[in-house]
mmCIF file of C-alpha atoms in Angstrom:
data_model
loop_
_atom_site.group_PDB
_atom_site.id
_atom_site.type_symbol
_atom_site.label_atom_id
_atom_site.label_comp_id
_atom_site.label_asym_id
_atom_site.label_seq_id
_atom_site.Cartn_x
_atom_site.Cartn_y
_atom_site.Cartn_z
ATOM 1 C CA MET A 15 10.386 8.029 19.548
ATOM 2 C CA ALA A 16 7.910 5.314 20.484
ATOM 3 C CA PRO A 17 5.659 4.545 23.433
ATOM 4 C CA ARG A 18 7.101 2.228 26.065
ATOM 5 C CA VAL A 19 3.812 0.348 26.024
ATOM 6 C CA VAL A 20 0.496 0.644 24.187
ATOM 7 C CA VAL A 21 -2.624 -0.482 26.074
ATOM 8 C CA ILE A 22 -5.633 -1.794 24.143
ATOM 9 C CA GLY A 23 -8.960 -3.368 25.065
ATOM 10 C CA PRO A 24 -12.713 -2.907 24.999
ATOM 11 C CA PRO A 25 -14.744 -0.392 27.001
ATOM 12 C CA GLY A 26 -14.473 -1.304 30.672
ATOM 13 C CA ALA A 27 -11.111 -3.058 30.361
ATOM 14 C CA GLY A 28 -9.401 -0.380 32.465
ATOM 15 C CA LYS A 29 -7.136 1.129 29.813
ATOM 16 C CA THR A 30 -7.110 4.614 31.342
ATOM 17 C CA THR A 31 -6.966 3.503 34.976
ATOM 18 C CA VAL A 32 -4.319 0.830 34.431
ATOM 19 C CA GLY A 33 -2.399 2.931 31.908
ATOM 20 C CA THR A 34 -2.152 5.814 34.373
ATOM 21 C CA LEU A 35 -0.872 3.464 37.089
ATOM 22 C CA VAL A 36 1.664 1.892 34.714
ATOM 23 C CA ALA A 37 2.933 5.357 33.744
ATOM 24 C CA GLN A 38 3.324 6.283 37.415
ATOM 25 C CA ARG A 39 5.253 3.080 38.133
ATOM 26 C CA LEU A 40 7.528 3.667 35.116
ATOM 27 C CA GLY A 41 8.031 7.354 35.931
ATOM 28 C CA THR A 42 6.687 8.448 32.568
ATOM 29 C CA THR A 43 3.636 10.146 31.085
ATOM 30 C CA PHE A 44 0.247 8.734 30.099
ATOM 31 C CA ARG A 45 -1.606 9.631 26.908
ATOM 32 C CA ASP A 46 -5.049 8.537 25.712
ATOM 33 C CA THR A 47 -5.976 8.873 22.031
ATOM 34 C CA ASP A 48 -9.659 9.391 22.915
ATOM 35 C CA ALA A 49 -8.665 12.503 24.902
ATOM 36 C CA ASP A 50 -6.546 13.643 21.940
ATOM 37 C CA ILE A 51 -9.538 13.267 19.603
ATOM 38 C CA GLU A 52 -11.817 15.267 21.920
ATOM 39 C CA ARG A 53 -9.208 18.028 22.191
ATOM 40 C CA ILE A 54 -8.681 18.205 18.409
ATOM 41 C CA ALA A 55 -12.409 18.059 17.597
ATOM 42 C CA GLY A 56 -13.353 20.425 20.403
ATOM 43 C CA LYS A 57 -16.209 18.203 21.520
ATOM 44 C CA PRO A 58 -16.890 14.909 23.277
ATOM 45 C CA ILE A 59 -16.631 11.646 21.324
ATOM 46 C CA THR A 60 -20.360 11.036 21.771
ATOM 47 C CA ASP A 61 -21.067 14.336 19.992
ATOM 48 C CA ILE A 62 -18.681 13.414 17.164
ATOM 49 C CA PHE A 63 -20.591 10.152 16.647
ATOM 50 C CA VAL A 64 -24.001 11.821 16.768
ATOM 51 C CA GLU A 65 -23.191 14.969 14.778
ATOM 52 C CA ASP A 66 -20.536 13.758 12.340
ATOM 53 C CA GLY A 67 -20.985 9.967 12.251
ATOM 54 C CA GLU A 68 -18.750 7.033 13.041
ATOM 55 C CA PRO A 69 -16.699 7.290 9.785
ATOM 56 C CA ALA A 70 -15.676 10.856 10.709
ATOM 57 C CA PHE A 71 -14.721 9.694 14.198
ATOM 58 C CA ARG A 72 -12.674 6.777 12.830
ATOM 59 C CA ALA A 73 -10.777 9.151 10.510
ATOM 60 C CA LEU A 74 -9.919 11.373 13.484
ATOM 61 C CA GLU A 75 -8.946 8.260 15.432
ATOM 62 C CA ARG A 76 -6.557 6.991 12.732
ATOM 63 C CA ALA A 77 -4.813 10.373 12.681
ATOM 64 C CA ALA A 78 -4.659 10.491 16.496
ATOM 65 C CA VAL A 79 -3.197 6.979 16.743
ATOM 66 C CA ALA A 80 -0.540 7.706 14.104
ATOM 67 C CA ALA A 81 0.433 10.987 15.804
ATOM 68 C CA ALA A 82 0.571 9.461 19.302
ATOM 69 C CA LEU A 83 2.679 6.494 18.167
ATOM 70 C CA ASP A 84 5.081 8.938 16.530
ATOM 71 C CA GLU A 85 5.213 11.603 19.266
ATOM 72 C CA HIS A 86 4.688 9.889 22.632
ATOM 73 C CA ASP A 87 7.352 7.956 24.533
ATOM 74 C CA GLY A 88 5.359 7.026 27.646
ATOM 75 C CA VAL A 89 2.288 4.846 28.152
ATOM 76 C CA LEU A 90 -0.342 5.120 25.424
ATOM 77 C CA ALA A 91 -3.956 3.940 25.640
ATOM 78 C CA LEU A 92 -5.954 3.543 22.446
ATOM 79 C CA GLY A 93 -9.722 3.873 22.213
ATOM 80 C CA GLY A 94 -11.634 0.596 22.346
ATOM 81 C CA GLY A 95 -12.293 0.446 18.610
ATOM 82 C CA ALA A 96 -8.940 1.721 17.352
ATOM 83 C CA VAL A 97 -7.550 -1.743 16.601
ATOM 84 C CA VAL A 98 -10.500 -2.578 14.350
ATOM 85 C CA SER A 99 -8.772 -0.435 11.699
ATOM 86 C CA PRO A 100 -6.246 -2.449 9.665
ATOM 87 C CA GLU A 101 -4.207 0.762 9.271
ATOM 88 C CA ASN A 102 -3.967 1.166 13.044
ATOM 89 C CA ARG A 103 -3.034 -2.491 13.520
ATOM 90 C CA ALA A 104 -0.253 -2.058 10.937
ATOM 91 C CA LEU A 105 1.024 1.002 12.827
ATOM 92 C CA LEU A 106 1.192 -1.079 16.032
ATOM 93 C CA ALA A 107 3.612 -3.590 14.515
ATOM 94 C CA GLY A 108 6.898 -3.503 16.380
ATOM 95 C CA HIS A 109 5.412 -1.912 19.515
ATOM 96 C CA LEU A 110 4.804 -3.553 22.881
ATOM 97 C CA VAL A 111 1.005 -3.819 22.824
ATOM 98 C CA VAL A 112 -0.817 -5.077 25.928
ATOM 99 C CA PHE A 113 -4.398 -6.296 25.533
ATOM 100 C CA LEU A 114 -6.370 -5.911 28.767
ATOM 101 C CA ASP A 115 -8.729 -8.853 28.408
ATOM 102 C CA VAL A 116 -11.982 -8.348 30.293
ATOM 103 C CA GLY A 117 -15.045 -10.548 30.661
ATOM 104 C CA LEU A 118 -18.572 -9.282 30.138
ATOM 105 C CA ALA A 119 -19.501 -9.168 33.835
ATOM 106 C CA ASP A 120 -16.427 -7.126 34.776
ATOM 107 C CA ALA A 121 -16.820 -4.823 31.760
ATOM 108 C CA VAL A 122 -20.484 -4.169 32.569
ATOM 109 C CA SER A 123 -19.720 -3.427 36.213
ATOM 110 C CA ARG A 124 -16.935 -1.020 35.215
ATOM 111 C CA VAL A 125 -18.841 0.704 32.410
ATOM 112 C CA GLY A 126 -22.229 0.575 34.111
ATOM 113 C CA LEU A 127 -24.868 2.155 31.947
ATOM 114 C CA ASN A 128 -22.522 4.900 30.862
ATOM 115 C CA ARG A 129 -24.274 6.984 28.214
ATOM 116 C CA ASP A 130 -21.013 8.736 27.346
ATOM 117 C CA ARG A 131 -19.884 5.700 25.356
ATOM 118 C CA PRO A 132 -21.311 6.183 21.872
ATOM 119 C CA LEU A 133 -21.401 2.538 20.815
ATOM 120 C CA LEU A 134 -23.239 1.585 24.008
ATOM 121 C CA LEU A 135 -26.133 4.026 23.720
ATOM 122 C CA GLU A 136 -28.765 1.361 23.113
ATOM 123 C CA SER A 137 -28.943 -1.740 25.330
ATOM 124 C CA PRO A 138 -25.466 -1.291 26.836
ATOM 125 C CA ARG A 139 -25.092 -4.877 28.090
ATOM 126 C CA ALA A 140 -26.069 -6.428 24.738
ATOM 127 C CA GLN A 141 -23.920 -3.952 22.795
ATOM 128 C CA LEU A 142 -20.948 -4.559 25.075
ATOM 129 C CA LYS A 143 -21.280 -8.324 24.646
ATOM 130 C CA ARG A 144 -21.414 -7.882 20.864
ATOM 131 C CA LEU A 145 -18.336 -5.629 20.924
ATOM 132 C CA LEU A 146 -16.410 -8.074 23.112
ATOM 133 C CA ASP A 147 -17.320 -11.019 20.870
ATOM 134 C CA GLU A 148 -16.567 -9.188 17.607
ATOM 135 C CA ARG A 149 -13.383 -7.441 18.646
ATOM 136 C CA ARG A 150 -11.649 -10.030 20.824
ATOM 137 C CA PRO A 151 -9.887 -11.747 17.876
ATOM 138 C CA VAL A 152 -8.635 -8.360 16.642
ATOM 139 C CA TYR A 153 -7.326 -7.414 20.091
ATOM 140 C CA VAL A 154 -5.510 -10.750 20.318
ATOM 141 C CA GLU A 155 -4.058 -10.272 16.824
ATOM 142 C CA ALA A 156 -2.794 -6.756 17.603
ATOM 143 C CA ALA A 157 -1.365 -7.620 21.027
ATOM 144 C CA THR A 158 2.092 -8.836 21.895
ATOM 145 C CA VAL A 159 0.923 -9.575 25.466
ATOM 146 C CA THR A 160 -2.527 -10.410 26.853
ATOM 147 C CA VAL A 161 -3.305 -9.663 30.502
ATOM 148 C CA ASP A 162 -6.433 -11.168 32.055
ATOM 149 C CA THR A 163 -8.129 -8.498 34.165
ATOM 150 C CA GLY A 164 -10.865 -10.742 35.592
ATOM 151 C CA GLY A 165 -11.536 -10.063 39.264
ATOM 152 C CA ARG A 166 -8.240 -8.199 39.697
ATOM 153 C CA SER A 167 -7.483 -4.754 41.082
ATOM 154 C CA PRO A 168 -6.095 -2.067 38.782
ATOM 155 C CA GLU A 169 -2.907 -2.074 40.878
ATOM 156 C CA ASP A 170 -2.396 -5.815 40.380
ATOM 157 C CA ILE A 171 -3.026 -5.516 36.638
ATOM 158 C CA ALA A 172 -0.628 -2.555 36.391
ATOM 159 C CA ASP A 173 2.064 -4.563 38.204
ATOM 160 C CA GLU A 174 1.713 -7.354 35.615
ATOM 161 C CA VAL A 175 1.892 -4.904 32.694
ATOM 162 C CA VAL A 176 5.040 -3.304 34.121
ATOM 163 C CA LYS A 177 6.723 -6.734 34.193
ATOM 164 C CA HIS A 178 6.415 -6.872 30.401
ATOM 165 C CA VAL A 179 7.948 -3.430 29.802
ATOM 166 C CA GLY A 180 11.676 -3.641 29.088
#
């Protein structure tokens, strides 16, 4: 069993929104590894970061990604930092992986000053820019398809993603 498509990208790329729409269009289910982590840990991701630290979160994330890739046959969205892990990138080999590429202005407008995003707790705009700059090469490396989300509606982006799903 394998997901029909795996959606990756930074905070504000629209992974959950677009992934849900893609699943609806394909008549399949949507799964988000961040939601899996919160369910397993019994607390929000922000609390995991604050109480247990980022290394503990990343360990939970690696396990969640491996389980979801093995168990889920619909549309799968990974957390924004999941592809930073070389282990997770190796697990993605052979899957259809769509990188939702988002510019800083669009990401900021979508994320806003959301305090529920643990890596954006201090100076969200500056942190988001740093994350986009640092992670973009890794997203590109992990992806089999890149979809530019700039100035586009979630429906339009979902339509493009569906075109890539066999």
